[in-house]
Amino acid sequence: MSSISIIGLGNMAGALADRALAGGNAVEIIGRDAAKAKELAAELGGATVGTAGTAPAGDIVILAVPYASAAAVVSQYGDALHGKVIIDITNPVTPDFKGFVTPEGSSGAQEIAKAAPAAAHVVKAFNTLFSNVLKVGSAEGRPLDVFIAGDDAQAKAHVSAFIESLGLRPMDAGQLPMARALENVALLEMGLVAHSAKHTNFYLGVSILS
């Protein structure tokens, strides 16, 4: 099992922490609001509370914050993230949900990687799952697919093992530039919510035909 630090106190942070604890992982909750961090940890049961700005305890650090602040958070931690695997779950979409705020040809994960220490490894994951779906963890008897992208094979293997501990299926999409494609998948999902599904009770996965 893995040692996980989750930076953020929102719905995705809670859903990931809950599944991580159920999967036997050690979980640390970190947030700028210490009182809310303690409240979330108490609700979850079994999670510890870290101090914002100090070195995260986990080998895997999950950025469960809005994209607008993600790079700044990584920069704030600086060398405290040395040797860590950083999971970026953000979606850098524009307020009108029609495009991205990242530079042309880049992705949120790549921009976050620029802010991270050279010895840290950024892996894109979980950005295509809604928090309510993640809490359920399966659909029609099969585990949810979690698409991942990253440049370091060992880091992706570590993240894949963590995903499997959650009862989910990791699907490697390639190196970190593929995060652009994964963020486009999330944008597609937001379009479906707005124009056809009208809710977030769905997910996109892969069915492999024999």
CSV table of N, CA and C in Angstrom, one decimal, residues 40-120:
chain,number,residue,atom,x,y,z
A,40,LEU,N,-12.3,17.4,8.2
A,40,LEU,CA,-12.4,16.3,7.1
A,40,LEU,C,-11.7,15.0,7.6
A,41,ALA,N,-10.6,15.1,8.2
A,41,ALA,CA,-9.9,14.0,8.7
A,41,ALA,C,-10.8,13.2,9.7
A,42,ALA,N,-11.4,14.0,10.6
A,42,ALA,CA,-12.3,13.3,11.6
A,42,ALA,C,-13.5,12.6,10.9
A,43,GLU,N,-14.0,13.3,9.9
A,43,GLU,CA,-15.2,12.6,9.2
A,43,GLU,C,-14.7,11.3,8.5
A,44,LEU,N,-13.5,11.3,8.0
A,44,LEU,CA,-13.0,10.1,7.3
A,44,LEU,C,-12.7,9.0,8.2
A,45,GLY,N,-12.0,9.4,9.3
A,45,GLY,CA,-11.6,8.4,10.3
A,45,GLY,C,-10.3,7.7,9.8
A,46,GLY,N,-9.2,7.8,10.5
A,46,GLY,CA,-8.0,7.2,10.1
A,46,GLY,C,-7.0,8.0,9.4
A,47,ALA,N,-7.4,9.2,8.9
A,47,ALA,CA,-6.5,10.1,8.2
A,47,ALA,C,-5.8,11.0,9.3
A,48,THR,N,-4.6,11.4,8.9
A,48,THR,CA,-3.8,12.3,9.8
A,48,THR,C,-3.9,13.7,9.1
A,49,VAL,N,-3.5,14.7,9.8
A,49,VAL,CA,-3.6,16.1,9.3
A,49,VAL,C,-2.2,16.6,9.3
A,50,GLY,N,-1.8,17.1,8.1
A,50,GLY,CA,-0.5,17.8,7.9
A,50,GLY,C,-0.6,19.3,8.0
A,51,THR,N,0.5,19.9,8.0
A,51,THR,CA,0.6,21.4,8.1
A,51,THR,C,0.9,21.9,6.7
A,52,ALA,N,0.1,22.8,6.2
A,52,ALA,CA,0.3,23.5,4.9
A,52,ALA,C,1.7,24.1,4.8
A,53,GLY,N,2.4,23.9,3.8
A,53,GLY,CA,3.7,24.5,3.5
A,53,GLY,C,4.9,23.7,4.0
A,54,THR,N,4.6,22.7,4.9
A,54,THR,CA,5.7,21.8,5.3
A,54,THR,C,5.8,20.6,4.5
A,55,ALA,N,6.8,19.8,4.6
A,55,ALA,CA,7.0,18.6,3.7
A,55,ALA,C,5.9,17.6,3.9
A,56,PRO,N,5.2,17.3,2.8
A,56,PRO,CA,4.2,16.2,2.9
A,56,PRO,C,4.8,14.9,3.4
A,57,ALA,N,4.0,14.1,4.1
A,57,ALA,CA,4.5,12.8,4.6
A,57,ALA,C,4.5,11.8,3.5
A,58,GLY,N,3.5,11.9,2.6
A,58,GLY,CA,3.3,10.8,1.6
A,58,GLY,C,4.3,10.8,0.5
A,59,ASP,N,4.5,9.5,0.0
A,59,ASP,CA,5.4,9.3,-1.1
A,59,ASP,C,4.7,9.9,-2.4
A,60,ILE,N,3.3,9.8,-2.4
A,60,ILE,CA,2.5,10.3,-3.4
A,60,ILE,C,1.8,11.5,-2.9
A,61,VAL,N,1.8,12.6,-3.6
A,61,VAL,CA,1.2,13.9,-3.2
A,61,VAL,C,0.1,14.2,-4.3
A,62,ILE,N,-1.1,14.2,-3.8
A,62,ILE,CA,-2.2,14.5,-4.8
A,62,ILE,C,-2.6,16.0,-4.7
A,63,LEU,N,-2.6,16.7,-5.8
A,63,LEU,CA,-3.0,18.1,-5.9
A,63,LEU,C,-4.5,18.1,-6.2
A,64,ALA,N,-5.3,18.3,-5.1
A,64,ALA,CA,-6.7,18.4,-5.2
A,64,ALA,C,-7.1,19.8,-5.0
A,65,VAL,N,-6.5,20.7,-5.7
A,65,VAL,CA,-6.8,22.1,-5.6
A,65,VAL,C,-7.2,22.6,-7.0
A,66,PRO,N,-7.9,23.8,-7.1
A,66,PRO,CA,-8.2,24.3,-8.4
A,66,PRO,C,-6.9,24.6,-9.2
A,67,TYR,N,-7.1,24.4,-10.5
A,67,TYR,CA,-5.9,24.6,-11.4
A,67,TYR,C,-5.2,25.9,-11.2
A,68,ALA,N,-6.1,27.0,-11.0
A,68,ALA,CA,-5.6,28.3,-10.9
A,68,ALA,C,-4.5,28.5,-9.8
A,69,SER,N,-4.6,27.6,-8.8
A,69,SER,CA,-3.6,27.8,-7.7
A,69,SER,C,-2.6,26.6,-7.6
A,70,ALA,N,-2.7,25.6,-8.5
A,70,ALA,CA,-1.9,24.4,-8.4
A,70,ALA,C,-0.4,24.7,-8.6
A,71,ALA,N,0.0,25.4,-9.6
A,71,ALA,CA,1.4,25.7,-9.8
A,71,ALA,C,2.0,26.5,-8.7
A,72,ALA,N,1.2,27.4,-8.1
A,72,ALA,CA,1.7,28.2,-7.0
A,72,ALA,C,1.8,27.3,-5.8
A,73,VAL,N,1.0,26.4,-5.5
A,73,VAL,CA,1.1,25.5,-4.4
A,73,VAL,C,2.3,24.6,-4.5
A,74,VAL,N,2.6,24.1,-5.7
A,74,VAL,CA,3.8,23.3,-6.0
A,74,VAL,C,5.1,24.2,-5.8
A,75,SER,N,5.0,25.4,-6.2
A,75,SER,CA,6.2,26.3,-6.0
A,75,SER,C,6.4,26.6,-4.5
A,76,GLN,N,5.3,26.7,-3.8
A,76,GLN,CA,5.4,27.0,-2.4
A,76,GLN,C,6.1,25.9,-1.6
A,77,TYR,N,5.8,24.7,-2.0
A,77,TYR,CA,6.4,23.5,-1.3
A,77,TYR,C,7.9,23.3,-1.8
A,78,GLY,N,8.2,23.7,-3.0
A,78,GLY,CA,9.5,23.6,-3.5
A,78,GLY,C,10.2,22.3,-3.3
A,79,ASP,N,11.4,22.4,-2.7
A,79,ASP,CA,12.2,21.2,-2.5
A,79,ASP,C,11.6,20.2,-1.5
A,80,ALA,N,10.6,20.6,-0.8
A,80,ALA,CA,9.9,19.6,0.0
A,80,ALA,C,9.2,18.5,-0.8
A,81,LEU,N,9.1,18.7,-2.1
A,81,LEU,CA,8.5,17.7,-3.0
A,81,LEU,C,9.6,16.9,-3.7
A,82,HIS,N,10.8,17.1,-3.3
A,82,HIS,CA,11.9,16.3,-3.9
A,82,HIS,C,11.7,14.8,-3.8
A,83,GLY,N,11.7,14.1,-4.9
A,83,GLY,CA,11.5,12.7,-4.9
A,83,GLY,C,10.1,12.2,-4.8
A,84,LYS,N,9.2,13.1,-4.7
A,84,LYS,CA,7.7,12.7,-4.6
A,84,LYS,C,7.1,12.5,-5.9
A,85,VAL,N,6.1,11.7,-5.9
A,85,VAL,CA,5.2,11.5,-7.1
A,85,VAL,C,4.1,12.5,-6.9
A,86,ILE,N,3.9,13.4,-7.8
A,86,ILE,CA,2.8,14.4,-7.7
A,86,ILE,C,1.7,14.0,-8.7
A,87,ILE,N,0.5,13.7,-8.2
A,87,ILE,CA,-0.6,13.4,-9.0
A,87,ILE,C,-1.4,14.7,-9.3
A,88,ASP,N,-1.5,15.1,-10.5
A,88,ASP,CA,-2.3,16.3,-10.9
A,88,ASP,C,-3.7,15.8,-11.3
A,89,ILE,N,-4.7,16.2,-10.6
A,89,ILE,CA,-6.1,15.9,-11.0
A,89,ILE,C,-6.9,17.1,-11.6
A,90,THR,N,-6.2,18.2,-11.8
A,90,THR,CA,-6.9,19.4,-12.2
A,90,THR,C,-7.3,19.4,-13.6
A,91,ASN,N,-8.2,20.3,-13.9
A,91,ASN,CA,-8.7,20.6,-15.3
A,91,ASN,C,-8.6,22.1,-15.5
A,92,PRO,N,-7.7,22.6,-16.4
A,92,PRO,CA,-7.4,24.0,-16.6
A,92,PRO,C,-8.4,24.6,-17.6
A,93,VAL,N,-9.7,24.5,-17.3
A,93,VAL,CA,-10.7,25.0,-18.3
A,93,VAL,C,-11.0,26.5,-18.1
A,94,THR,N,-11.4,27.1,-19.1
A,94,THR,CA,-11.9,28.5,-19.0
A,94,THR,C,-13.2,28.6,-18.3
A,95,PRO,N,-13.6,29.7,-17.8
A,95,PRO,CA,-14.8,29.9,-17.0
A,95,PRO,C,-16.1,29.5,-17.8
A,96,ASP,N,-16.0,29.7,-19.2
A,96,ASP,CA,-17.1,29.3,-20.0
A,96,ASP,C,-17.1,27.9,-20.4
A,97,PHE,N,-16.1,27.1,-20.0
A,97,PHE,CA,-16.0,25.7,-20.3
A,97,PHE,C,-15.9,25.4,-21.8
A,98,LYS,N,-15.3,26.3,-22.5
A,98,LYS,CA,-15.1,26.2,-24.0
A,98,LYS,C,-13.7,26.0,-24.4
A,99,GLY,N,-12.8,26.1,-23.5
A,99,GLY,CA,-11.4,25.9,-23.8
A,99,GLY,C,-10.5,25.9,-22.6
A,100,PHE,N,-9.2,26.2,-22.8
A,100,PHE,CA,-8.3,26.0,-21.7
A,100,PHE,C,-7.5,27.3,-21.4
A,101,VAL,N,-7.1,27.4,-20.2
A,101,VAL,CA,-6.3,28.6,-19.8
A,101,VAL,C,-4.8,28.4,-19.9
A,102,THR,N,-4.4,27.2,-20.3
A,102,THR,CA,-3.0,26.9,-20.5
A,102,THR,C,-2.5,27.4,-21.8
A,103,PRO,N,-1.1,27.6,-21.9
A,103,PRO,CA,-0.6,28.1,-23.2
A,103,PRO,C,-0.9,27.1,-24.3
A,104,GLU,N,-1.0,27.5,-25.5
A,104,GLU,CA,-1.2,26.7,-26.7
A,104,GLU,C,-0.2,25.6,-26.7
A,105,GLY,N,-0.6,24.3,-26.9
A,105,GLY,CA,0.3,23.2,-27.0
A,105,GLY,C,0.7,22.6,-25.7
A,106,SER,N,0.3,23.2,-24.6
A,106,SER,CA,0.7,22.7,-23.3
A,106,SER,C,-0.5,22.1,-22.6
A,107,SER,N,-0.3,21.7,-21.4
A,107,SER,CA,-1.4,21.1,-20.5
A,107,SER,C,-1.2,21.6,-19.1
A,108,GLY,N,-2.3,21.4,-18.3
A,108,GLY,CA,-2.1,21.8,-16.9
A,108,GLY,C,-1.0,21.0,-16.2
A,109,ALA,N,-0.9,19.7,-16.5
A,109,ALA,CA,0.1,18.9,-15.9
A,109,ALA,C,1.5,19.3,-16.3
A,110,GLN,N,1.7,19.7,-17.6
A,110,GLN,CA,3.0,20.1,-18.0
A,110,GLN,C,3.4,21.4,-17.3
A,111,GLU,N,2.4,22.3,-17.2
A,111,GLU,CA,2.7,23.6,-16.5
A,111,GLU,C,3.0,23.4,-15.0
A,112,ILE,N,2.3,22.4,-14.4
A,112,ILE,CA,2.6,22.1,-13.0
A,112,ILE,C,4.0,21.5,-12.9
A,113,ALA,N,4.4,20.6,-13.9
A,113,ALA,CA,5.7,20.0,-13.8
A,113,ALA,C,6.8,21.0,-13.9
A,114,LYS,N,6.6,22.1,-14.6
A,114,LYS,CA,7.6,23.2,-14.7
A,114,LYS,C,7.8,23.8,-13.4
A,115,ALA,N,6.8,23.8,-12.5
A,115,ALA,CA,6.9,24.5,-11.2
A,115,ALA,C,7.5,23.5,-10.1
A,116,ALA,N,7.6,22.2,-10.5
A,116,ALA,CA,8.0,21.2,-9.5
A,116,ALA,C,9.5,21.0,-9.5
A,117,PRO,N,10.1,20.5,-8.4
A,117,PRO,CA,11.5,20.2,-8.4
A,117,PRO,C,11.8,19.2,-9.5
A,118,ALA,N,13.0,19.2,-10.0
A,118,ALA,CA,13.5,18.3,-11.1
A,118,ALA,C,13.3,16.9,-10.7
A,119,ALA,N,13.5,16.6,-9.4
A,119,ALA,CA,13.5,15.2,-8.9
A,119,ALA,C,12.1,14.7,-8.5
A,120,ALA,N,11.1,15.6,-8.8
A,120,ALA,CA,9.7,15.1,-8.5
A,120,ALA,C,9.1,14.7,-9.9
